[in-house]
Amino acid sequence: MPVTSQLLRALPRAKLLAPSLLPCQHQSHLGPISHRHASRHPSHIWRFHLPSRGYRTTSDLCSYTLTPPQVNSILKANEYSFKVPEFDGKNVSSVMGFDSNQLPANAPIEDRRSAATCLQTRGMLLGVFDGHAGCACAQALSERLFYYIAVSLLPHETLCDLEAAVEAGRALSPILQWHKHPHDYFSREAQTLYFNSLRTYWQELIDLNSPGEIPDTREALLNAFKRLDNDLSLEAQVGDPNAFLHYWVLRVAFSGATACVAHIDGQDLYIANAGDGRAVLGVQEEDGSFSAHTLSNDHNAQNEDEVTRIRSEHPPSERKTVIRQDRLLGLLMPFRAFGDVKFKWSIELQKRVLESGPDQLHENEHTKFIPPNYHTPPYLTAEPEITYHRLRPQDRFLVIGSDGLWETLHRQEVVRIVGEYLTGVHQRQPLTVGGYRVTLGQMQGLLEERKARMSTAFEDQNAATHLIRHAVGNNEFGTVDHERLSKMLSLPEELARMYRDDITIIITQFNPHVIGAQRQEEQS
């Protein structure tokens, strides 16, 4: 009997809990969880209690065995790759290209991703958006945030040209070149609304900025995040004569999403993060191994600075209630997010907007409850924490992932897996068995399994797909086990979310030759 006994990690906890639907505190059984299904099944949101390390064996799961081609079909369904074109045979960009992929646990998936080239500046934008209480807010961010960032980065003269073109009814010069998978759709019905809000923003930038003034990237990212979140809130308050759009803007505002965005321009890498997405740099050391350099901080209860920040923004009388059980007001896991107006608006404003809203919205339990101990809103912000890093030749790639990835793999393991994939060099790690007793025969079997894996480790054509394969299929010995992978991917919809989260990954590969040449030019 093989020693690889298929253990599953503890399932991630729901990001948002509705207090009116929680069973009593003494209830210890595991109930269904569905903060991410809230917009579809509002009556199935439960609080659950688990030991710190709860495992289930795959024999407990209602699943069936998939063949390797079926597994590959599922893993590759949402993969996307983009290679930066070369000019006259020479790549002049610090970015060689990127791979991205998504693996849903929810149906529909509540994560979103975006990638685009800023056509009127030199930068590239890449972002991962993790939705909760529905996918509406994450969807809006995936369509809109990059436009707000790009406009924030445009010089005064270009903004004036844009406004003059709109006034004259001329076609606008493109701002972004999107790199989209066919599944990454746009909400066509909302495009006019989105454009009008964006235009109002650039009109204000024209009034605020001076001719010849060069926008600061850090300020541009900060202002874009805050302004878009403000527009999401304002659009929901104003509503829309179109019933569908009225319902849509309210869904966007009452759901929520975290955002982790990278802006790469030459050697300049900026990360703007609001929430618990994460950006990790893969650095190649002199011996060929890879080390992880984290470029973002998680905004949750494990971040002491975040806990201090939130408590300092509210009266001492709320010190014990503003963060309870590692959640904001005992409900929300991320401490920064777009939307989530239940944690931002006054109670009076929430009631007024809901009373004038469409009846469909009243069917969503998340719009009905008032968070407990709700005295001094806002409790939540979309203001990003911005990190700057100057790229070096040894900085080989950047991994941006939703928390579904980081709950499954340690960042150093992520970087090792990606580094080995991109270089084709497998760094043999010491074989560990995690404290399990194994016979010599079982150890030999593990060594033979690793040897066989060496020949098939690079069958994926997409680095993000390869990483997801490991995130879902790794067993307790750090190797991809097809049986485990098969069972995890064949879980029915109502069970999949109990064992893992949506996973979204963008892996950007840098060009060390271009970065090195740019550094030499600056030094000469």
PDB file of C-alpha atoms in Angstrom, residues 120 158-159 161-167 169-175 195 198-199 202:
ATOM      1  CA  GLN A 120       0.342  56.321 -24.318  1.00  0.00           C
ATOM      2  CA  THR A 158      -2.843  64.223 -23.469  1.00  0.00           C
ATOM      3  CA  LEU A 159      -5.798  64.576 -21.124  1.00  0.00           C
ATOM      4  CA  ASP A 161      -6.522  66.041 -26.240  1.00  0.00           C
ATOM      5  CA  LEU A 162      -8.867  63.323 -24.977  1.00  0.00           C
ATOM      6  CA  GLU A 163     -11.403  65.860 -23.761  1.00  0.00           C
ATOM      7  CA  ALA A 164     -11.190  67.855 -26.997  1.00  0.00           C
ATOM      8  CA  ALA A 165     -11.831  64.702 -29.027  1.00  0.00           C
ATOM      9  CA  VAL A 166     -14.946  63.873 -26.979  1.00  0.00           C
ATOM     10  CA  GLU A 167     -16.217  67.445 -27.322  1.00  0.00           C
ATOM     11  CA  GLY A 169     -17.205  63.889 -31.463  1.00  0.00           C
ATOM     12  CA  ARG A 170     -13.938  62.479 -32.811  1.00  0.00           C
ATOM     13  CA  ALA A 171     -12.659  58.963 -32.182  1.00  0.00           C
ATOM     14  CA  LEU A 172     -10.443  58.737 -29.103  1.00  0.00           C
ATOM     15  CA  SER A 173      -6.870  57.536 -29.289  1.00  0.00           C
ATOM     16  CA  PRO A 174      -6.704  54.142 -27.547  1.00  0.00           C
ATOM     17  CA  ILE A 175      -5.474  54.234 -23.971  1.00  0.00           C
ATOM     18  CA  PHE A 195     -17.040  55.999 -19.627  1.00  0.00           C
ATOM     19  CA  LEU A 198     -13.997  58.037 -16.204  1.00  0.00           C
ATOM     20  CA  ARG A 199     -14.445  61.237 -18.231  1.00  0.00           C
ATOM     21  CA  TRP A 202     -10.012  63.090 -16.249  1.00  0.00           C
TER      22      TRP A 202
END
